[in-house]
Coordinates of C-alpha atoms in Angstrom, one line a residue:
M6 CA -0.3 0.3 0.0
P7 CA 1.0 3.4 -0.7
S8 CA 2.6 5.2 2.1
S9 CA 1.2 8.9 3.3
D10 CA 4.6 10.4 2.0
R11 CA 3.6 9.2 -1.2
L12 CA 0.7 9.9 -1.4
L13 CA 1.0 13.9 -0.7
Q14 CA 2.7 14.4 -3.8
Y15 CA -0.8 13.5 -5.3
R16 CA -2.2 15.8 -2.9
T17 CA -2.6 19.0 -5.1
P18 CA -3.1 17.6 -8.8
A19 CA -6.2 15.4 -6.7
F20 CA -7.1 18.9 -5.4
L21 CA -6.6 21.1 -8.3
L22 CA -8.6 18.0 -10.5
A23 CA -11.8 17.9 -8.0
L24 CA -11.8 21.6 -8.2
A25 CA -12.1 21.7 -11.9
L26 CA -14.4 19.3 -11.7
L27 CA -17.0 21.5 -9.3
V28 CA -16.5 24.6 -11.8
G29 CA -17.4 22.5 -14.4
V30 CA -20.2 21.1 -12.3
G31 CA -21.2 24.4 -11.2
A32 CA -20.8 26.0 -14.3
A33 CA -23.0 23.3 -15.6
A34 CA -24.9 23.7 -13.3
I35 CA -26.1 27.8 -13.9
W36 CA -26.1 26.5 -17.9
G37 CA -28.5 24.3 -17.1
L38 CA -30.2 27.3 -14.7
V39 CA -30.5 29.5 -17.4
Q40 CA -31.7 27.4 -20.1
F41 CA -34.6 26.3 -17.8
S42 CA -34.9 29.9 -17.5
R43 CA -35.3 30.3 -20.7
S44 CA -37.5 27.6 -21.2
E45 CA -40.0 28.7 -18.8
R46 CA -39.5 32.2 -20.3
W47 CA -41.1 30.2 -23.7
V48 CA -43.5 28.7 -21.9
E49 CA -44.9 31.5 -20.3
H50 CA -45.4 33.5 -24.1
T51 CA -46.9 30.6 -25.4
Y52 CA -49.6 30.3 -22.4
E53 CA -49.8 33.9 -23.1
V54 CA -50.0 33.3 -26.6
L55 CA -53.1 31.1 -25.4
A56 CA -54.4 33.4 -23.4
Q57 CA -54.4 36.4 -26.0
I58 CA -56.0 34.8 -28.4
E59 CA -59.7 33.8 -25.8
R60 CA -59.4 36.9 -25.6
V61 CA -59.6 38.0 -29.4
E62 CA -62.9 35.0 -29.7
A63 CA -64.2 36.0 -25.8
E64 CA -64.3 40.3 -27.2
V65 CA -65.6 39.1 -30.5
R66 CA -68.4 37.1 -28.8
R67 CA -69.1 39.5 -26.6
A68 CA -69.1 42.6 -29.7
E69 CA -71.3 39.5 -30.8
S70 CA -74.2 39.3 -28.0
E71 CA -74.2 43.2 -27.7
A72 CA -75.5 43.6 -32.0
R73 CA -77.5 40.1 -30.9
A74 CA -79.2 42.3 -28.1
Y75 CA -79.8 45.6 -30.0
R76 CA -81.2 43.4 -32.9
L77 CA -83.8 41.9 -30.5
T78 CA -84.5 44.9 -28.1
S79 CA -83.8 48.2 -30.0
D80 CA -82.0 49.3 -26.7
P81 CA -79.5 51.7 -27.4
A82 CA -77.4 50.9 -24.4
H83 CA -76.8 47.6 -25.9
Y84 CA -75.1 49.6 -28.8
A85 CA -73.2 51.6 -26.7
Q86 CA -71.9 48.5 -25.6
Y87 CA -71.3 47.3 -29.0
L88 CA -69.2 50.7 -29.7
A89 CA -67.0 49.8 -27.0
A90 CA -66.6 46.2 -27.9
A91 CA -65.5 46.2 -31.6
P92 CA -61.8 48.3 -31.1
L93 CA -61.1 45.5 -28.4
V94 CA -61.4 43.4 -30.7
R95 CA -59.5 44.6 -33.0
Q96 CA -56.8 45.9 -30.1
R97 CA -56.4 42.5 -29.3
A98 CA -55.8 40.9 -32.3
D99 CA -53.0 43.4 -32.7
A100 CA -51.7 42.7 -29.6
L101 CA -51.7 38.7 -31.1
V102 CA -49.8 40.2 -33.7
A103 CA -47.5 41.6 -32.1
L104 CA -46.7 38.9 -29.3
V105 CA -46.2 35.9 -32.1
A106 CA -43.9 38.6 -34.2
D107 CA -40.6 36.9 -33.3
N108 CA -42.7 33.6 -35.6
P109 CA -43.5 34.5 -39.4
A110 CA -45.9 31.2 -39.3
Q111 CA -47.9 32.6 -36.0
T112 CA -47.7 35.8 -37.1
S113 CA -49.4 34.6 -40.5
R114 CA -52.2 33.2 -38.2
A115 CA -52.5 36.0 -36.1
H116 CA -52.8 38.2 -39.1
D117 CA -55.3 35.5 -40.1
I118 CA -57.5 35.4 -36.5
G119 CA -57.6 39.2 -37.1
T120 CA -58.9 39.6 -40.1
R121 CA -61.6 37.2 -39.8
A122 CA -62.3 39.2 -36.3
R123 CA -62.5 42.3 -38.5
L124 CA -64.8 40.2 -40.9
R125 CA -66.9 39.4 -38.3
L126 CA -67.1 43.5 -36.9
R127 CA -68.1 44.7 -40.5
E128 CA -71.4 42.0 -40.7
L129 CA -72.1 42.5 -37.4
E130 CA -71.9 46.3 -38.5
S131 CA -74.0 46.3 -41.4
L132 CA -76.3 44.1 -39.5
I133 CA -76.8 46.8 -37.7
Q134 CA -76.6 50.0 -40.2
L135 CA -79.4 47.7 -41.3
Q136 CA -81.6 47.6 -38.5
R137 CA -81.2 51.7 -38.2
T138 CA -82.2 52.0 -41.6
H139 CA -84.9 49.6 -42.0
G140 CA -85.8 48.4 -38.4
A141 CA -85.1 45.6 -36.7
E142 CA -87.2 42.8 -38.7
A143 CA -84.8 43.2 -41.7
A144 CA -82.0 43.1 -39.4
I145 CA -83.4 39.9 -37.6
A146 CA -84.2 38.3 -41.5
A147 CA -80.8 39.1 -42.5
T148 CA -79.3 36.7 -39.5
R149 CA -80.8 33.8 -41.1
S150 CA -78.5 33.9 -43.9
G151 CA -76.1 32.3 -41.7
E152 CA -73.2 34.1 -42.9
G153 CA -72.2 35.3 -39.0
A154 CA -72.3 31.4 -38.5
R155 CA -70.1 30.6 -40.7
L156 CA -67.3 33.8 -40.0
M157 CA -67.3 33.0 -36.6
Q158 CA -66.5 29.6 -37.4
A159 CA -64.2 30.5 -40.2
L160 CA -62.2 32.9 -36.8
I161 CA -62.9 29.3 -34.6
E162 CA -61.3 27.4 -37.0
A163 CA -58.4 29.8 -37.6
E164 CA -58.2 30.6 -33.6
S165 CA -57.9 26.3 -33.0
A166 CA -55.4 26.5 -36.3
M167 CA -52.9 28.8 -34.0
R168 CA -53.5 27.1 -31.2
D169 CA -52.4 23.8 -31.9
A170 CA -49.1 25.1 -33.4
E171 CA -48.3 27.1 -30.2
S172 CA -48.7 23.7 -28.5
E173 CA -46.5 21.7 -30.4
L174 CA -44.0 24.4 -30.5
L175 CA -44.5 24.0 -26.5
R176 CA -44.1 20.3 -27.4
E177 CA -41.1 20.5 -29.1
R178 CA -39.6 23.0 -26.9
K179 CA -40.4 20.5 -23.8
Q180 CA -38.6 18.2 -24.9
A181 CA -35.5 20.2 -25.8
S182 CA -35.9 21.6 -21.7
D183 CA -35.7 17.7 -21.0
A184 CA -32.8 16.7 -23.3
R185 CA -30.6 19.4 -21.6
A186 CA -32.0 18.3 -18.1
R187 CA -31.1 14.9 -18.4
W188 CA -27.2 16.2 -20.5
V189 CA -26.5 19.3 -17.2
I190 CA -27.8 15.7 -14.6
G191 CA -25.6 13.5 -15.9
I192 CA -22.8 16.5 -15.7
V193 CA -23.5 17.2 -12.4
V194 CA -23.6 13.5 -11.0
V195 CA -20.3 12.7 -13.2
G196 CA -18.7 15.8 -11.9
T197 CA -20.0 14.8 -8.2
L198 CA -19.1 12.0 -7.8
L199 CA -15.1 11.9 -9.3
P200 CA -14.5 15.2 -6.7
I201 CA -15.7 12.8 -4.1
A202 CA -13.6 9.6 -5.1
L203 CA -10.5 11.9 -5.7
L204 CA -11.5 13.3 -1.7
G205 CA -12.1 9.5 -0.9
L206 CA -8.6 8.2 -2.4
L207 CA -7.0 11.4 0.0
M208 CA -9.0 11.8 3.5
A209 CA -7.6 7.4 2.8
G210 CA -4.0 8.4 3.0
L211 CA -3.8 11.0 5.6
S212 CA -4.0 8.6 8.8
R213 CA -2.8 11.6 11.0
E214 CA -6.1 13.2 10.4
N215 CA -8.2 9.6 11.0
R216 CA -10.9 11.9 13.5
R217 CA -10.8 14.8 10.7
V218 CA -12.0 12.6 8.8
R219 CA -14.9 10.8 10.6
E220 CA -16.2 14.1 11.9
L221 CA -16.6 15.5 8.0
E222 CA -17.8 12.2 6.6
R223 CA -20.4 13.3 10.1
E224 CA -21.6 16.1 8.9
A225 CA -21.6 15.0 5.4
R226 CA -24.1 12.5 6.0
E227 CA -26.6 15.3 7.7
A228 CA -26.2 17.6 4.8
M229 CA -26.9 14.6 3.1
I230 CA -30.2 13.9 5.1
E231 CA -31.3 18.2 5.2
L232 CA -31.0 18.0 1.7
E233 CA -33.0 14.9 1.1
R234 CA -35.6 16.2 3.7
I235 CA -35.3 19.5 1.8
A236 CA -35.8 18.0 -1.9
V237 CA -38.7 16.4 -0.2
R238 CA -40.5 19.3 0.7
R239 CA -39.8 21.1 -2.2
D240 CA -41.4 18.1 -4.4
R241 CA -44.2 17.9 -2.3
L242 CA -45.2 22.1 -3.4
S243 CA -44.5 21.1 -5.7
E244 CA -47.0 18.9 -6.3
Q245 CA -49.0 21.0 -4.0
R246 CA -49.1 23.9 -6.5
R247 CA -49.4 21.6 -9.5
I248 CA -52.8 20.7 -7.4
L249 CA -53.8 24.0 -6.9
G250 CA -53.4 25.5 -10.0
T251 CA -54.9 22.3 -11.6
Y252 CA -57.9 22.8 -8.9
T253 CA -58.2 26.8 -10.0
G254 CA -58.4 26.4 -13.4
L255 CA -61.3 23.7 -12.8
L256 CA -62.9 25.6 -10.4
Q257 CA -63.3 28.1 -13.2
S258 CA -65.8 25.4 -14.9
C259 CA -67.9 24.8 -12.4
Q260 CA -71.3 25.5 -13.5
N261 CA -73.5 25.4 -9.8
L262 CA -72.3 25.3 -6.3
G263 CA -72.2 21.4 -6.4
E264 CA -70.1 20.5 -8.1
A265 CA -67.7 23.5 -6.7
M266 CA -67.9 21.3 -3.3
A267 CA -67.6 18.1 -4.7
L268 CA -64.4 19.6 -6.6
T269 CA -63.1 21.4 -3.5
G270 CA -63.7 18.3 -1.4
R271 CA -61.5 16.1 -4.1
V272 CA -58.5 18.1 -3.9
V273 CA -58.2 19.2 0.0
D274 CA -58.5 14.8 0.2
E275 CA -55.2 14.8 -2.6
L276 CA -53.4 16.9 -0.5
L277 CA -54.6 16.2 3.1
P278 CA -55.1 12.2 2.7
D279 CA -55.4 11.1 5.8
A280 CA -57.8 13.7 7.0
G281 CA -61.0 15.3 6.6
G282 CA -64.2 17.7 7.1
R283 CA -66.9 19.5 5.6
C284 CA -68.3 22.3 3.3
Y285 CA -70.6 24.5 5.1
V286 CA -72.8 27.0 3.2
M287 CA -74.2 30.5 4.8
R288 CA -77.8 30.4 4.4
A289 CA -79.4 34.1 2.9
S290 CA -80.5 34.6 6.4
Q291 CA -77.1 34.8 7.9
N292 CA -78.5 32.7 10.7
L293 CA -76.9 29.5 9.6
V294 CA -74.1 27.6 7.8
E295 CA -75.5 24.0 6.7
S296 CA -73.1 21.2 5.3
A297 CA -72.7 21.5 1.4
G298 CA -70.6 17.8 1.0
T299 CA -68.4 16.2 3.1
F300 CA -64.4 14.6 2.5
G301 CA -62.4 12.2 3.3
S302 CA -61.6 10.9 7.2
P303 CA -62.0 13.5 10.0
A304 CA -59.9 13.1 12.9
T305 CA -63.1 14.8 15.1
P306 CA -66.5 15.2 14.0
S307 CA -68.7 18.6 13.3
E308 CA -72.3 19.6 13.4
D309 CA -73.8 19.6 9.8
L310 CA -76.0 22.6 11.0
M311 CA -74.7 25.5 13.2
P312 CA -75.4 29.2 14.1
P313 CA -72.1 31.4 12.7
E314 CA -71.6 31.6 16.5
H315 CA -70.1 28.3 17.1
C316 CA -66.8 29.0 15.5
W317 CA -63.9 31.0 15.8
A318 CA -63.0 31.5 12.2
L319 CA -66.6 33.0 11.3
R320 CA -66.7 34.8 14.2
R321 CA -63.3 36.7 13.1
G322 CA -63.7 36.9 9.9
Q323 CA -59.9 34.7 10.3
V324 CA -58.5 31.4 9.8
H325 CA -58.8 29.8 13.0
R326 CA -56.3 27.0 13.9
T327 CA -55.8 24.4 17.0
D328 CA -53.3 21.7 17.3
T329 CA -50.3 20.7 19.3
G330 CA -48.0 24.2 18.2
H331 CA -51.4 26.3 18.1
T332 CA -53.4 25.9 21.5
G333 CA -56.2 28.5 20.7
L334 CA -59.5 27.9 21.6
R335 CA -61.9 24.7 19.9
C336 CA -65.2 25.9 18.1
A337 CA -68.5 24.9 19.5
H338 CA -69.0 22.3 16.2
V339 CA -66.2 20.8 16.7
G340 CA -66.9 17.2 18.7
P341 CA -64.9 16.5 21.9
T342 CA -60.9 15.5 21.3
A343 CA -59.9 11.5 20.9
H344 CA -56.3 11.7 20.7
S345 CA -54.0 14.6 22.0
D346 CA -52.4 15.6 18.4
E347 CA -55.7 16.3 16.8
W348 CA -55.7 19.5 15.2
T349 CA -58.1 21.4 13.6
L350 CA -58.3 24.3 10.4
C351 CA -61.1 26.4 10.3
V352 CA -61.1 28.6 6.9
P353 CA -63.6 31.4 6.6
L354 CA -65.1 32.0 3.1
A355 CA -65.8 35.2 2.2
A356 CA -66.0 37.8 -0.8
H357 CA -66.6 41.4 -1.4
G358 CA -67.3 41.5 2.1
T359 CA -70.3 39.1 2.7
T360 CA -69.9 35.3 4.6
L361 CA -70.4 32.9 2.1
G362 CA -69.6 29.7 4.4
L363 CA -67.0 27.4 5.7
L364 CA -64.1 25.1 5.5
H365 CA -63.1 22.7 8.1
V366 CA -60.8 20.3 8.2
S367 CA -59.8 18.3 10.9
G368 CA -57.1 15.4 11.3
R369 CA -53.7 14.3 13.6
A370 CA -50.3 15.6 13.2
S371 CA -48.3 12.7 12.6
T372 CA -50.8 13.1 9.0
G373 CA -48.1 15.4 8.6
S374 CA -50.1 18.3 8.8
D375 CA -47.7 21.3 8.5
E376 CA -47.9 25.0 7.6
A377 CA -47.3 24.4 3.9
Q378 CA -50.8 22.1 4.4
A379 CA -52.7 24.2 6.5
D380 CA -51.7 27.1 3.9
A381 CA -52.7 25.1 0.9
V382 CA -56.0 25.1 2.4
E383 CA -56.3 28.7 3.0
S384 CA -55.7 28.7 -0.8
I385 CA -58.6 26.6 -1.4
G386 CA -60.7 28.3 0.4
E387 CA -60.0 32.0 -1.4
Q388 CA -60.3 29.7 -4.6
L389 CA -63.7 28.6 -3.4
S390 CA -64.8 32.3 -1.7
Q391 CA -64.3 34.2 -5.3
T392 CA -66.2 30.7 -7.1
M393 CA -68.8 30.9 -4.6
A394 CA -69.8 34.3 -5.3
N395 CA -69.0 34.4 -8.6
L396 CA -72.3 31.3 -9.1
Q397 CA -74.1 33.7 -7.3
L398 CA -73.7 36.3 -9.4
R399 CA -74.0 34.5 -12.0
E400 CA -77.4 32.9 -11.4
S401 CA -79.5 36.3 -10.5
L402 CA -77.6 37.3 -13.5
R403 CA -79.5 34.3 -15.3
V404 CA -82.6 34.9 -13.5
Q405 CA -82.3 39.1 -14.0
S406 CA -81.9 38.5 -18.1
L407 CA -85.5 35.7 -18.2
R408 CA -87.8 37.7 -16.5
D409 CA -89.5 41.5 -16.9
P410 CA -88.3 43.9 -13.8
L411 CA -91.3 45.3 -13.9
T412 CA -94.6 42.5 -13.5
Q413 CA -91.7 39.6 -13.2
L414 CA -92.6 37.7 -15.5
Y415 CA -91.1 36.1 -18.1
N416 CA -89.7 38.5 -20.6
R417 CA -90.0 38.3 -24.8
R418 CA -86.7 36.8 -24.8
Y419 CA -87.5 34.0 -22.9
L420 CA -90.9 33.1 -24.9
E421 CA -89.0 33.0 -28.4
E422 CA -87.3 30.8 -27.0
N423 CA -89.0 28.2 -24.9
L424 CA -92.4 28.5 -27.7
F425 CA -90.4 26.9 -30.0
R426 CA -89.4 24.0 -27.8
E427 CA -93.0 23.6 -26.3
L428 CA -94.4 23.7 -29.8
Q429 CA -92.1 20.6 -31.1
R430 CA -92.8 18.8 -27.6
C431 CA -96.7 19.0 -28.4
E432 CA -96.0 18.2 -32.4
R433 CA -94.2 15.1 -30.8
R434 CA -97.0 13.8 -28.6
G435 CA -100.0 14.8 -30.4
L436 CA -101.0 17.6 -28.3
P437 CA -102.9 20.6 -28.2
L438 CA -100.7 24.2 -27.4
T439 CA -102.6 27.4 -27.2
V440 CA -101.2 31.2 -27.3
M441 CA -102.5 34.0 -25.8
M442 CA -101.9 37.5 -26.1
L443 CA -103.2 40.2 -23.8
D444 CA -103.8 44.2 -24.5
V445 CA -105.0 46.4 -21.5
D446 CA -107.8 48.5 -22.7
H447 CA -107.0 52.1 -23.0
F448 CA -103.4 51.7 -21.2
K449 CA -102.2 55.1 -23.4
R450 CA -105.7 56.9 -21.8
F451 CA -104.7 55.6 -18.3
N452 CA -101.2 57.0 -18.5
D453 CA -101.9 60.2 -19.8
E454 CA -105.0 60.7 -16.6
N455 CA -102.6 58.8 -14.4
G456 CA -99.0 59.5 -14.9
H457 CA -96.3 56.6 -15.7
A458 CA -96.2 55.5 -12.1
A459 CA -99.7 54.1 -11.8
G460 CA -99.4 53.0 -15.3
D461 CA -96.7 50.8 -13.8
A462 CA -98.6 50.1 -10.9
L463 CA -101.5 48.2 -13.2
L464 CA -99.0 46.5 -15.2
A465 CA -97.8 45.2 -12.1
R466 CA -101.0 44.1 -10.7
V467 CA -101.9 42.6 -14.0
G468 CA -98.7 40.7 -14.1
E469 CA -99.6 39.4 -10.3
V470 CA -103.5 38.1 -11.7
L471 CA -101.6 36.4 -14.9
V472 CA -99.4 34.4 -12.0
D473 CA -102.5 33.7 -10.2
L474 CA -103.9 32.2 -13.4
T475 CA -101.8 30.4 -14.4
R476 CA -100.7 26.3 -14.1
G477 CA -96.5 25.6 -13.4
E478 CA -96.4 24.6 -16.9
D479 CA -97.7 27.5 -18.6
I480 CA -95.4 30.4 -19.5
A481 CA -97.1 34.0 -18.7
C482 CA -94.5 36.8 -20.2
R483 CA -94.8 40.9 -21.1
Y484 CA -94.2 40.6 -24.8
G485 CA -94.0 44.2 -25.1
G486 CA -95.2 47.4 -22.8
E487 CA -98.9 47.0 -21.9
E488 CA -99.3 44.0 -24.5
F489 CA -99.0 39.9 -22.3
T490 CA -98.3 36.8 -24.3
I491 CA -99.7 33.1 -22.5
I492 CA -98.6 29.6 -23.6
L493 CA -100.7 26.6 -22.5
P494 CA -98.9 23.6 -23.1
E495 CA -101.7 20.7 -23.9
A496 CA -104.4 22.7 -23.2
N497 CA -107.0 22.9 -26.3
L498 CA -109.5 25.6 -27.4
E499 CA -112.4 24.9 -25.0
V500 CA -110.0 25.1 -22.1
A501 CA -108.0 27.8 -23.1
T502 CA -110.9 29.8 -24.0
R503 CA -112.4 29.7 -20.5
R504 CA -109.4 30.9 -19.2
A505 CA -109.0 33.7 -20.8
E506 CA -112.4 34.6 -19.9
E507 CA -111.6 33.8 -15.9
I508 CA -108.2 36.1 -17.3
R509 CA -110.4 38.9 -18.6
A510 CA -113.1 38.5 -15.8
A511 CA -110.1 39.1 -13.1
I512 CA -108.6 42.1 -14.9
G513 CA -112.1 43.4 -14.8
S514 CA -112.6 43.2 -11.2
L515 CA -109.1 45.1 -10.2
S516 CA -108.5 47.5 -8.6
V517 CA -105.2 49.4 -8.8
I518 CA -104.7 51.6 -5.6
H519 CA -101.8 54.2 -5.9
M520 CA -100.5 57.6 -4.1
R521 CA -103.9 56.4 -1.9
R522 CA -106.0 56.6 -4.7
V523 CA -107.9 53.6 -6.5
L524 CA -107.9 53.7 -10.1
G525 CA -109.7 51.4 -13.1
P526 CA -111.4 49.6 -13.3
V527 CA -109.4 48.6 -16.0
T528 CA -110.8 45.6 -18.9
V529 CA -108.2 43.7 -21.6
S530 CA -109.0 42.6 -24.4
I531 CA -107.7 38.8 -25.5
G532 CA -106.6 37.3 -28.9
V533 CA -106.9 32.9 -28.8
A534 CA -105.0 30.8 -31.1
C535 CA -104.2 27.3 -30.9
F536 CA -102.1 24.6 -32.2
P537 CA -102.6 22.7 -34.7
E538 CA -105.6 24.9 -35.6
H539 CA -104.3 28.1 -36.2
G540 CA -100.8 27.3 -37.5
G541 CA -97.6 25.0 -37.0
S542 CA -95.0 27.5 -36.2
P543 CA -94.8 30.1 -33.4
E544 CA -94.7 32.6 -36.0
R545 CA -97.9 31.7 -37.5
L546 CA -99.8 31.2 -34.0
L547 CA -98.5 34.9 -32.4
A548 CA -99.6 36.3 -35.6
A549 CA -102.8 34.5 -35.3
A550 CA -103.6 35.1 -31.7
D551 CA -102.5 38.9 -32.6
S552 CA -104.9 39.4 -35.2
A553 CA -107.5 38.0 -33.0
L554 CA -106.7 40.2 -30.1
Y555 CA -107.5 43.6 -32.8
R556 CA -110.8 41.6 -33.7
A557 CA -111.5 42.0 -30.1
K558 CA -110.0 45.9 -29.9
G559 CA -111.7 46.5 -33.0
H560 CA -115.8 45.1 -31.9
G561 CA -115.5 46.9 -28.5
R562 CA -112.5 45.8 -26.3
N563 CA -112.8 43.9 -23.2
R564 CA -113.5 40.4 -25.0
V565 CA -112.2 37.5 -25.5
V566 CA -111.6 36.6 -29.6
I567 CA -110.3 33.3 -31.2
S568 CA -108.3 33.5 -34.5
A569 CA -110.4 33.0 -37.6
A570 CA -107.4 31.8 -39.0

């Protein structure tokens, strides 16, 4: 075996070689980090391109929606919204072109998207001009040519082609990044192992430094354990971020609160497989929260229904945690403790200053409940709060879009959407369907004599009568102004006529109290048309009922007239 003196002559060269290898490893690692950062920037660029494509389509659809709303209602507010949306389409398209200026092929596709978006805007503008010059009916008739749908389909296809190309670029860049990562890992592994081997040989020859060598080995082992612990924690945090990112994307696509609660339960169960709990929703009265979903295996039970005062998190509007490291007061809704290492976490669900519910999780300290997992649950609570607020707002807007705000009856848009469906259903089953058109007699004179506020009060009372005298399956709508329409599925002409007489009589005996004055009585004229006798399409039935209504007015008003068509 070589002596220590002979080994000393190789000590400096071996040290310099090990140093060179470590420097090479460091350089390779830095190069790898630079390349990884560059790849990350390209990935971000790709997602920004995809997001910009979605913005272009969203603005086009917004402009299309406002133009359609203006076509149907002739409301100047929708025209103003359309004028505000149109420039944004062009701005989004130009921004998309600028975003992919480094890629000629994608630039060409971006120009194509911009061209098709502008063509769609031009077609919408032509419909608006047609409406402004020839009326809404002419514009609506022009939409039946299918040109708008063709242009929109062409735009969607162009966007899909650009998305596919961008996704292919992302895949190629990921493959290149993976290859570089493997190469860097190989260099780091080889460049690390060789210096360790050289240092090991040098230490073996230094018998007089055995004690120091053993100390260094012990320190190296501890460092490796710590590195492994850090690596495990890093991997766990990375997995949490991935799960939370996926959760956020899926949460935005939830259509109702049940889907959001079920998704939240699955995600919390995935993040904390040995814990469990409940999702609570605050009732509209704000005096109780009730369970909307359970998940996992909670360490302690929690009440199904409770007042907000039973939870410290709802009282304080802050996250409330109890465990061996957080000796806080236990909430009243949490059951008795069975184990000394149990922990609970209550996250209030609130948005825009309103408390919406509660996310409660419990488990045992042995399951690994740490600050990172608690932060993840809090992040889930924040995302769920925003989604709950958005779902409530979406439901409120949906109801508002289908109801007339004055009479609380369905509006004309709802009538047009559902009359065709009900007519098809009755036709398939061989059943009748009746349409009534009602008009308040001398309504203009009533307005002139009593004021518009009194006219609104009268229309509201008529709406209440129609709600009271229609079945659950009937569709009562405010058709426009003082005119109302009722659809009676599966009702024949005899039944509908009898119902119309009841409505006429009820409104004829109606009195309206406004500004401490009793106004009235008022009367209505009603035209009745039945499928299939008076028409086989929604347009024909409405026209037949409208014609019968005018005949009723022509014969003295305050009567029911059946269509002669």
